[in-house]
Coordinates of C-alpha atoms in Angstrom, one line a residue:
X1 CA 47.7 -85.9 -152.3
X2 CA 45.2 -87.9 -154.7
X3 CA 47.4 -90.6 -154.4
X4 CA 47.9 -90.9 -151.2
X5 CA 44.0 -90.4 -150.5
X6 CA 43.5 -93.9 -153.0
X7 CA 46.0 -95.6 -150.7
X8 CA 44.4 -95.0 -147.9
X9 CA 40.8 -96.1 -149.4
X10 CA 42.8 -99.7 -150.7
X11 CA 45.1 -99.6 -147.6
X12 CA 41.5 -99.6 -145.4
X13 CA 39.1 -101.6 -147.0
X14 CA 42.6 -104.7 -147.2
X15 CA 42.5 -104.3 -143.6
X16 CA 38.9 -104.5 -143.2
X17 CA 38.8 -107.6 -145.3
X18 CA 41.5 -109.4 -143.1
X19 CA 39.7 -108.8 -140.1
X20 CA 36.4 -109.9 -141.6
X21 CA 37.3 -113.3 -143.5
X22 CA 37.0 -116.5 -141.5
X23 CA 40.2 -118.7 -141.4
X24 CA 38.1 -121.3 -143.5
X25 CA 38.9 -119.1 -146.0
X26 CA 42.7 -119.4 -146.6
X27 CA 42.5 -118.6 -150.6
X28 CA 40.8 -115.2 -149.8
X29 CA 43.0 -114.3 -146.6
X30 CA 46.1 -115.0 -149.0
X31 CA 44.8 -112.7 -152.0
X32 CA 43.7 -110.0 -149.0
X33 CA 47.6 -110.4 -147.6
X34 CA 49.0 -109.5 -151.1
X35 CA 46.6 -106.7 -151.5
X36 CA 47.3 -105.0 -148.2
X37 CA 51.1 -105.9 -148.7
X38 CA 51.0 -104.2 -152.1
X39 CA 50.0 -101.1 -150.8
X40 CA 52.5 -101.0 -147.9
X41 CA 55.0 -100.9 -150.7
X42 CA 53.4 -98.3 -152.5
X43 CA 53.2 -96.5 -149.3
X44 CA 56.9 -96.8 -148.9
X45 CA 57.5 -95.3 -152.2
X46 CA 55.7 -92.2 -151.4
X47 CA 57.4 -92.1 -148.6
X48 CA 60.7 -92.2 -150.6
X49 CA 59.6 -89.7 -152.7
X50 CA 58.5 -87.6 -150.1
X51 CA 62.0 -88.0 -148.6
X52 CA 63.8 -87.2 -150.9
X53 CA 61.7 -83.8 -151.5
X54 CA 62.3 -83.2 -148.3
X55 CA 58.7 -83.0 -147.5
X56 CA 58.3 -85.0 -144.7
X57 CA 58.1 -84.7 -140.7
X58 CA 61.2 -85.7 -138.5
X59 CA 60.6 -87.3 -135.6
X60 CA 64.2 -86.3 -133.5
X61 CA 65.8 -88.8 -130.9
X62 CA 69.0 -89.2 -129.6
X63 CA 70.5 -91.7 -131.6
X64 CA 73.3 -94.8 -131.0
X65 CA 74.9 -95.4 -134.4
X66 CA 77.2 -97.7 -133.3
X67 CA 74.7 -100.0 -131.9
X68 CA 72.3 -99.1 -134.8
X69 CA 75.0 -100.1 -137.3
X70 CA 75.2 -103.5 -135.8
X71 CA 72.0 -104.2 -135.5
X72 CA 71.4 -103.6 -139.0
X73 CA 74.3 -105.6 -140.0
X74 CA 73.8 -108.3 -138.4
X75 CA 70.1 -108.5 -140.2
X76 CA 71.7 -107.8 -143.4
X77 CA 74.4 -110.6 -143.2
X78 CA 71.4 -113.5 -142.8
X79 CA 70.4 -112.0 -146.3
X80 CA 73.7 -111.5 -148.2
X81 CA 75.4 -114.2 -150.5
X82 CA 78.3 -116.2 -148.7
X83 CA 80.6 -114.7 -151.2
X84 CA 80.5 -111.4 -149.4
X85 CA 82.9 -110.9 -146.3
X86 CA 81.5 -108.2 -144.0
X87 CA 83.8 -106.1 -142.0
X88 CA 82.9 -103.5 -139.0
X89 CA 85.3 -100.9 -137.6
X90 CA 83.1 -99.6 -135.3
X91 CA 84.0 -96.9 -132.7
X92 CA 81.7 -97.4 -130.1
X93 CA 82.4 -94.1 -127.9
X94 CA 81.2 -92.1 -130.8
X95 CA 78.4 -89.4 -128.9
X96 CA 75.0 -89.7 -130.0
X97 CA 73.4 -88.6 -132.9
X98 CA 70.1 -85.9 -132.8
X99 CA 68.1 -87.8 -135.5
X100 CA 65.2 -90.1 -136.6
X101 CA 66.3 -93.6 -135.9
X102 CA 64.5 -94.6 -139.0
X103 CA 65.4 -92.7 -141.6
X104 CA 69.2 -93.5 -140.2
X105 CA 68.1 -96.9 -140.6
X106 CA 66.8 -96.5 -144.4
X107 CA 70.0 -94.7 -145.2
X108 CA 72.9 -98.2 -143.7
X109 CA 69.8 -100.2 -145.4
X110 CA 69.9 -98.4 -148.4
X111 CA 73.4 -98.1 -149.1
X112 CA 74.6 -101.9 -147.8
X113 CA 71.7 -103.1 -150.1
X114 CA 73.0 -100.9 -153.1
X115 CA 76.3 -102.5 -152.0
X116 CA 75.7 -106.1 -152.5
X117 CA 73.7 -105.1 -155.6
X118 CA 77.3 -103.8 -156.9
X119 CA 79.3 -106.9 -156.3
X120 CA 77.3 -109.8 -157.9
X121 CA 80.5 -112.0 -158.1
X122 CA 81.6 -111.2 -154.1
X123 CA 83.7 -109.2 -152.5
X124 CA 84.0 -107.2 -149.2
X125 CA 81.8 -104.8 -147.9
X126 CA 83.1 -102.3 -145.0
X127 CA 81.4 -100.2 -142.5
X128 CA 83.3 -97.8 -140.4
X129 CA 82.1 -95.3 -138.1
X130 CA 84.1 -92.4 -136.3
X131 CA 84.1 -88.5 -135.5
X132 CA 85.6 -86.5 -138.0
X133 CA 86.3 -82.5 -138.0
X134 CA 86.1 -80.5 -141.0
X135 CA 86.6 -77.2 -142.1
X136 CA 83.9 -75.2 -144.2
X137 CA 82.9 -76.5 -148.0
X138 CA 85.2 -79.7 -147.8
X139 CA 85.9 -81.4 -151.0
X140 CA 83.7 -78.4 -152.8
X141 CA 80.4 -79.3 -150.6
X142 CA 78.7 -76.2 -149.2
X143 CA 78.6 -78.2 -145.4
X144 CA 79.4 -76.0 -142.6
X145 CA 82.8 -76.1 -140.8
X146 CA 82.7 -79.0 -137.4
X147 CA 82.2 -82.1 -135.7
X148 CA 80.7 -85.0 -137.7
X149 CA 80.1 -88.2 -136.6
X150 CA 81.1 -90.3 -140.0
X151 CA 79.9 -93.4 -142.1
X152 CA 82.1 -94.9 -144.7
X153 CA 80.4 -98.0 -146.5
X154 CA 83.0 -99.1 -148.7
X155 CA 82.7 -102.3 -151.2
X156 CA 85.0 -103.5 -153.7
X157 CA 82.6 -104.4 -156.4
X158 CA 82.1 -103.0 -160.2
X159 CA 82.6 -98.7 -159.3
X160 CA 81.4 -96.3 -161.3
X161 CA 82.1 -93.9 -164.4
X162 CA 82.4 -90.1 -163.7
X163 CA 78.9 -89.7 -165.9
X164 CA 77.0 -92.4 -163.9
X165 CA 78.7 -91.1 -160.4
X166 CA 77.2 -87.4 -161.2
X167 CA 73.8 -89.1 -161.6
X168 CA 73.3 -91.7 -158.9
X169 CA 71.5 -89.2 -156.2
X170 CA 69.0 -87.9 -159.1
X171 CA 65.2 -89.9 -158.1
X172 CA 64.7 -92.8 -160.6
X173 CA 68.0 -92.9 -161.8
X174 CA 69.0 -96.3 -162.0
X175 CA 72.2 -98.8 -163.6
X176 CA 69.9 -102.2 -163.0
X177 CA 67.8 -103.7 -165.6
X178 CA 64.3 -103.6 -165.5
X179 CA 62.4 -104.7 -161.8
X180 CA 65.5 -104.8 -160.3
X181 CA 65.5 -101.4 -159.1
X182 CA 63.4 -98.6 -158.7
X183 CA 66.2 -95.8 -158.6
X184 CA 65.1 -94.2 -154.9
X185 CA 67.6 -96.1 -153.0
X186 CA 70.1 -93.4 -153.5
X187 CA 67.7 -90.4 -154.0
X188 CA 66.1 -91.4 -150.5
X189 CA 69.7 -91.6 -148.4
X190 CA 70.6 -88.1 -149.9
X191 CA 67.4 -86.7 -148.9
X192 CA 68.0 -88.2 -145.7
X193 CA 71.0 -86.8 -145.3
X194 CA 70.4 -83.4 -145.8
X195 CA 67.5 -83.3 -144.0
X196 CA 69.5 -84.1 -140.9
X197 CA 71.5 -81.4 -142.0
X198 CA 74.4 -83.3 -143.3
X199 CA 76.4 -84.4 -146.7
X200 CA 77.9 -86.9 -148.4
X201 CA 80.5 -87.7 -150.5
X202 CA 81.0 -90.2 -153.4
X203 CA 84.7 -91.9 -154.3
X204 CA 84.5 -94.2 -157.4
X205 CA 86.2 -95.7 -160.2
X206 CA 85.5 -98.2 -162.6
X207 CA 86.6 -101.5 -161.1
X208 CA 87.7 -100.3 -158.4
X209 CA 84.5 -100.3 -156.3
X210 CA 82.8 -97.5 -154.3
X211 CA 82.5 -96.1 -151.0
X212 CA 79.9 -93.7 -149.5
X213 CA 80.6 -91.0 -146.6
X214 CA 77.9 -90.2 -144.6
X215 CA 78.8 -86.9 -142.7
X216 CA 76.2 -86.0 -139.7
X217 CA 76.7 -83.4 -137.3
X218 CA 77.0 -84.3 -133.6
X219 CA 74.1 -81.6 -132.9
X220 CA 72.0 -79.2 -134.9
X221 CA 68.5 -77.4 -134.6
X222 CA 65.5 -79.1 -135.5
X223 CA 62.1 -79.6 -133.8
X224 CA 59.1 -81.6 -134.2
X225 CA 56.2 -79.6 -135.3
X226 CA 53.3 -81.6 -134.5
X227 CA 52.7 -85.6 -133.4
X228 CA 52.2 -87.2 -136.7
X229 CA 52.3 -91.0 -137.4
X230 CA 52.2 -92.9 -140.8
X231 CA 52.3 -96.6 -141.0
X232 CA 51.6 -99.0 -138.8
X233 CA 54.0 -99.8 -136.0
X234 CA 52.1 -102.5 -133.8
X235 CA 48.5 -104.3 -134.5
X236 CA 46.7 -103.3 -131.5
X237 CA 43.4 -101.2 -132.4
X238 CA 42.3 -99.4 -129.2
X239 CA 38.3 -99.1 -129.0
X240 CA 36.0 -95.7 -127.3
X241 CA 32.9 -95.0 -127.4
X242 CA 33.0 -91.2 -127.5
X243 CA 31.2 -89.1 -130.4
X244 CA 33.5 -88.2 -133.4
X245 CA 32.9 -85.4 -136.1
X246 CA 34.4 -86.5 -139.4
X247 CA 34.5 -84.4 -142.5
X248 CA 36.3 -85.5 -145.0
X249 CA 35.2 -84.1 -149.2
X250 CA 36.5 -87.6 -151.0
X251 CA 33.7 -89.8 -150.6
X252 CA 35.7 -93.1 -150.5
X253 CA 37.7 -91.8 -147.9
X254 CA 35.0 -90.7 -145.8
X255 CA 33.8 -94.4 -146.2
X256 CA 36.0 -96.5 -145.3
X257 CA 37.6 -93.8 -142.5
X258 CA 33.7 -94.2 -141.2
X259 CA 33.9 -97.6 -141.2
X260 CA 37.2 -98.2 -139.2
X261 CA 35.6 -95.7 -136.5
X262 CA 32.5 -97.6 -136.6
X263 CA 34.5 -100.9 -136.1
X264 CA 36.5 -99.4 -132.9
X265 CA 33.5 -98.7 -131.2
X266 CA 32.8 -94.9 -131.7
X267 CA 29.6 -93.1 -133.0
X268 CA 30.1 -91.5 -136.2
X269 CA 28.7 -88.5 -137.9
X270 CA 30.1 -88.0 -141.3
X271 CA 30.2 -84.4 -143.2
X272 CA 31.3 -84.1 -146.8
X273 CA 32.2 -80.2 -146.0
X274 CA 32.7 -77.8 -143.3
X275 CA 28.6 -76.6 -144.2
X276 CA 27.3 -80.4 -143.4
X277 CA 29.7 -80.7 -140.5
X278 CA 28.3 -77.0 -138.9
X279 CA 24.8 -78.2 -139.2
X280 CA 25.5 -81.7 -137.8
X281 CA 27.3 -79.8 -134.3
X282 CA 23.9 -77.8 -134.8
X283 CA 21.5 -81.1 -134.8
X284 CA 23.4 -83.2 -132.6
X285 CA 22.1 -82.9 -129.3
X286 CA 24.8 -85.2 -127.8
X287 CA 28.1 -84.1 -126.9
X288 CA 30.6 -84.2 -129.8
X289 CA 34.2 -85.3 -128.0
X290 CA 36.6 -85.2 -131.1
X291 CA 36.5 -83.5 -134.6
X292 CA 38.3 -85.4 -137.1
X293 CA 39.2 -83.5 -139.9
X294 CA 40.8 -82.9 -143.7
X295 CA 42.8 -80.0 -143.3
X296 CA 42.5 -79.1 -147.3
X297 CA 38.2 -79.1 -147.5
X298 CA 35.8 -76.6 -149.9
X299 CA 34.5 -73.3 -148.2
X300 CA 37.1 -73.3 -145.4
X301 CA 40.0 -75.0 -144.4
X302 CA 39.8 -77.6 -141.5
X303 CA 41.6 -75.4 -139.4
X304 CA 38.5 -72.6 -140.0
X305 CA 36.3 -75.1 -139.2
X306 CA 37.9 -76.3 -135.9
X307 CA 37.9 -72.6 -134.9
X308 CA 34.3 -72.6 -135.2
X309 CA 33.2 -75.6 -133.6
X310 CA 35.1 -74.8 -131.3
X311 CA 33.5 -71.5 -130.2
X312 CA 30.0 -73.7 -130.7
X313 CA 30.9 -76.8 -128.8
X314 CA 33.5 -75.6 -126.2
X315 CA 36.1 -78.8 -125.1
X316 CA 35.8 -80.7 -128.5
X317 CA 38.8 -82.0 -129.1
X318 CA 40.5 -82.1 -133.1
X319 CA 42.4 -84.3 -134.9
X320 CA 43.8 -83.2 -138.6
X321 CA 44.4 -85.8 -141.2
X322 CA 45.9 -84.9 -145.0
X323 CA 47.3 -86.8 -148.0
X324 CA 49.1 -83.5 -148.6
X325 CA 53.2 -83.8 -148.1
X326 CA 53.7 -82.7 -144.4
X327 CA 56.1 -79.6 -145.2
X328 CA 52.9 -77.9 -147.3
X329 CA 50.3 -78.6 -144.1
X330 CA 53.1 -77.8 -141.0
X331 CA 55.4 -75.7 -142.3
X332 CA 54.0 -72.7 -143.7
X333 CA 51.6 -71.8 -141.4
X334 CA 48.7 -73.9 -141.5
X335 CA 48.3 -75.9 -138.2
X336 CA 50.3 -74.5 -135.5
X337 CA 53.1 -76.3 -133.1
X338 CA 51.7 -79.0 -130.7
X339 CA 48.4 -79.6 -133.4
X340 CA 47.2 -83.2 -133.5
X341 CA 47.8 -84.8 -137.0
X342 CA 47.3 -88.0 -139.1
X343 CA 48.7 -88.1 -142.5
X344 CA 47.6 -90.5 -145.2
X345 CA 47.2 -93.5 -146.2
X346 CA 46.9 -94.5 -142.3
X347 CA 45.8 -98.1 -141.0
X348 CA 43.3 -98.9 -139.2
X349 CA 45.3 -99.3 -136.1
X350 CA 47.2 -96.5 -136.4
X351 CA 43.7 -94.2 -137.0
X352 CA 42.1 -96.1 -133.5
X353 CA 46.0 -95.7 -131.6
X354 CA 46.1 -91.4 -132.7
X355 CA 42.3 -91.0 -132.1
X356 CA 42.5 -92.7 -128.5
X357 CA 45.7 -91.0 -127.6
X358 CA 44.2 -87.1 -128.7
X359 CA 40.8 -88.3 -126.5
X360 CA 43.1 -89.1 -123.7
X361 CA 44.8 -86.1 -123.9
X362 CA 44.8 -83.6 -121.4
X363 CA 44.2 -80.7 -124.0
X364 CA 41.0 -79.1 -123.2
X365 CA 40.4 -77.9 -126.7
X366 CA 43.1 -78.1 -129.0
X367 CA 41.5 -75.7 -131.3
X368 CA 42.6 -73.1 -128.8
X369 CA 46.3 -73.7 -129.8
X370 CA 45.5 -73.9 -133.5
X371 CA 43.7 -70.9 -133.6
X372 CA 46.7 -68.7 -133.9
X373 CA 46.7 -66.4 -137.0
X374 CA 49.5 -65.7 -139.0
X375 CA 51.6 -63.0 -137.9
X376 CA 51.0 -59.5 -139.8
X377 CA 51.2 -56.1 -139.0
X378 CA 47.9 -53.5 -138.1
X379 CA 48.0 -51.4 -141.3
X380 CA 47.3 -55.5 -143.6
X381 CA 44.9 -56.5 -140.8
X382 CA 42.7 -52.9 -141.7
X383 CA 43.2 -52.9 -144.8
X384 CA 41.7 -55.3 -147.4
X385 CA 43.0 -56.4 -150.4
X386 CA 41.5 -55.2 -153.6
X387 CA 42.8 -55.2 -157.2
X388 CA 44.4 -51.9 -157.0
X389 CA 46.8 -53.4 -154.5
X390 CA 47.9 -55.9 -157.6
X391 CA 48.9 -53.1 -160.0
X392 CA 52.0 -52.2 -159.0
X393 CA 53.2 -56.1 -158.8
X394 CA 55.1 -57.1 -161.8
X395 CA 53.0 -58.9 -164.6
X396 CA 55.3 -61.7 -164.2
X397 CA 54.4 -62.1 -160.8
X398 CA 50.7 -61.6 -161.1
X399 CA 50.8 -64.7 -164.1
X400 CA 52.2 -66.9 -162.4
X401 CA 50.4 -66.6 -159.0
X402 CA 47.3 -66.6 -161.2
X403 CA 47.9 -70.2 -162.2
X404 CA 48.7 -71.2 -159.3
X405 CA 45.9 -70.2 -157.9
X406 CA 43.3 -71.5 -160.3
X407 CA 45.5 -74.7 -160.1
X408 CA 44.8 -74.5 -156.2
X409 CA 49.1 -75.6 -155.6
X410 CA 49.4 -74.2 -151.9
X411 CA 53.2 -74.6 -152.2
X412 CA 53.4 -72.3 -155.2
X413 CA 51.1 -69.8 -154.2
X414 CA 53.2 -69.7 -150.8
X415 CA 56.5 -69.2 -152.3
X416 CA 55.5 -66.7 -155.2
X417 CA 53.5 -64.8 -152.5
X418 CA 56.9 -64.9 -150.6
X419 CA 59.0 -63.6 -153.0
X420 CA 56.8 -60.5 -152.9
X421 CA 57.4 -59.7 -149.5
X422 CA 60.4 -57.6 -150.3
X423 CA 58.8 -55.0 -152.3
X424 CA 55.9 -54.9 -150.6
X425 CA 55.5 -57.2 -147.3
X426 CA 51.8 -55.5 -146.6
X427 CA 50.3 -57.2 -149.7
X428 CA 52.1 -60.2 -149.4
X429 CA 51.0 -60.7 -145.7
X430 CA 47.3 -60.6 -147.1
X431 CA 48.1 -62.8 -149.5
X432 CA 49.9 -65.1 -147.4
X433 CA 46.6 -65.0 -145.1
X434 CA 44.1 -65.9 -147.8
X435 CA 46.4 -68.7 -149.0
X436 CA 46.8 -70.4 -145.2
X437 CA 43.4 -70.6 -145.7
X438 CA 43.0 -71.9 -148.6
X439 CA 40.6 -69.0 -149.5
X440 CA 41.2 -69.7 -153.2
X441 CA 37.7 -68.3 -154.6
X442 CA 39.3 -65.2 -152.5
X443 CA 41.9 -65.1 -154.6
X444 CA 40.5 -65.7 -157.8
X445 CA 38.2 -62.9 -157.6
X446 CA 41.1 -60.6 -156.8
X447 CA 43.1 -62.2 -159.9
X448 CA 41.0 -62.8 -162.2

């Protein structure tokens, strides 16, 4: 999260530069270029890492692999060395793949790349695609029994050693020397792969090269949670003039996010907390057309905060934005199905291009679809929580939540609060409330 918030503050103000240095000023534009390049890179690698956690959203298409595989190939073959023959053995009636075109792109990338990395003297690198049924656990895997649609890159170049072979999925794990490698190329395609929901298997020996066997299942059950975007796709920055609401606690963020809405045309008023963003709606005697928001903010959560402007300012429209890993802000409750969201570090044009298309929108106040509580039963809702609820919890339990808490780690809190449910699903509905929103003080009092 802190990271990612110091991206988007160098990501930002890069961009900002570039679009405010003359073309007089070629030495500057050049150092600007490297700056804003480096931290596309380093946005890639939390990506990567994010990946391969399994922690970020999946946008599901139907997907061509065969054409895909070409495509990719045929960009990859400008950039290998002449002493690497490329063979295809494409089947191009395979069906369609359910998946996120680029993440199946990062995986062929990934694994050609890693590839030509093994044979630095030559040799012959082979994709082949095709569908494939298996039977349940093949080769030891836990992978349910079906239809796979299969990639096999195979290359004849150095192989691999039983000890480095059990290693080479592990993140930063790496056989290259120093700069040459940052050992996520492999971590990322496993990720990949079994966040689509399928496996992979390894066949090496030294010498004898290596091949990789992508296994992913013709269909399977997935769904996009909200519309997110990430990095930039296309330079365009569309322009309002509408009212916008940020809040945002990190002070650099707020800045230069207040500055790229200032640049597209739009009236800003900037809050460094959900108190300064209530009395601003109060003040303003304008209309207020979107709310853009931090989800994770002091006092109350941004989703809190939408539900209240949105009783005071009926129609305002809400945008979420987070440096959190997507799994810990969609998937456990926080912002609901069809909820507008940003994650950072975004561009500039990708801020303008979400902000326009939520405006647009014909959503009359998102904040009525957020505003759905989690699920519990009547006897939690009447009941508060108190300390006596605690005492029959095992001390084990009560520990570690207790650091968790103070340590303000929404995932832990979630899934020790989960493991609780069994023995007593009551108390860990109200704790499960509290955490969704981020009513850590709360918490404390009751732990503490």
């Amino acid at each position: 999260h802190d990271f990612n918030n110091m991206l988007a503050i160098i990501h930002g103000y890069a961009e900002l530069g570039l679009s405010r240095v003359g073309d007089q000023d070629e030495k500057m534009r050049k150092y600007l270029r490297e700056v804003h390049s480096a931290a596309q890179r380093a946005c890639g690698l939390v990506r990567q890492i994010l990946i391969f956690s399994r922690k970020t959203e999946v946008h599901f298409t139907l997907v061509g692999l065969p054409q895909l595989v070409r495509e990719l190939t045929a960009l990859l073959g400008e950039t290998f060395p002449r002493t690497i023959a490329l063979d295809l053995d494409i089947d191009d009636t395979l069906p369609d793949l359910r998946g996120d075109q680029n993440q199946l792109q990062q995986v062929i990338m990934n694994l050609c790349v890693n590839a030509r990395d093994a044979m630095p003297r030559g040799g012959r690198l082979t994709l082949r695609t095709e569908v494939v049924d298996r039977g349940a656990g093949p080769d030891g895997s836990t992978a349910r029994a079906g239809r796979y649609v299969s990639l096999a890159v195979a290359e004849t170049g150095c192989g691999m050693d039983e000890a480095t072979r059990t290693r080479i999925f592990e993140p930063f794990f790496t056989t290259k020397e120093m700069g040459k490698g940052t050992g996520l190329g492999l971590a990322t395609v496993y990720g990949i792969v079994k966040q689509n929901e399928g496996f992979i298997n390894v066949y090496s020996e030294p010498g004898q090269g290596t091949t990789f066997k992508v296994y992913l299942p013709r269909d399977f059950s997935a769904s996009t949670t909200v519309t997110g975007t990430r990095l930039p796709a296309v330079l365009d920055r569309p322009t309002g003039t509408e009212t916008v609401l940020l809040v945002e606690d990190e002070e650099a963020v707020r800045d230069i996010t207040k500055r790229i809405l200032r640049e597209a045309g739009y009236t800003v008023l900037a809050a460094a907390s959900p108190d300064e963003a209530l009395l601003a709606c109060k003040t303003h005697l304008g209309k207020i057309h979107l709310l853009l928001t931090d989800v994770v903010l002091p006092q109350m959560s941004g989703k809190l905060l939408a539900d209240r402007l949105a009783m005071a300012r009926p129609g305002i429209k809400v945008l979420y934005m987070s440096g959190y890993a997507d799994d810990a802000i969609l998937h456990h409750g926080t912002l609901a199905p069809g909820t507008h969201f940003i994650g950072k570090p975004f561009s500039a044009a990708d801020l303008a291009r979400k902000i326009r298309e939520v405006l647009d929108s014909g959503v009359a106040s998102p904040a009525d679809r957020h505003a759905q509580p989690v699920e519990v039963d009547a006897e939690t809702k009447e009941q508060p929580l108190d300390r006596d609820a605690l005492r029959a919890l095992p001390q084990e339990a009560v520990t570690n939540l207790r650091r968790a808490v103070i340590a303000a780690r929404y995932d832990e809190i979630v899934e020790i609060v989960e493991t609780l449910r069994i023995t007593d699903p009551n108390l860990a509905s109200g704790l499960r409330r509290m955490a969704d929103a981020f009513d850590y003080d709360g918490l404390r009092g009751l732990l503490i």
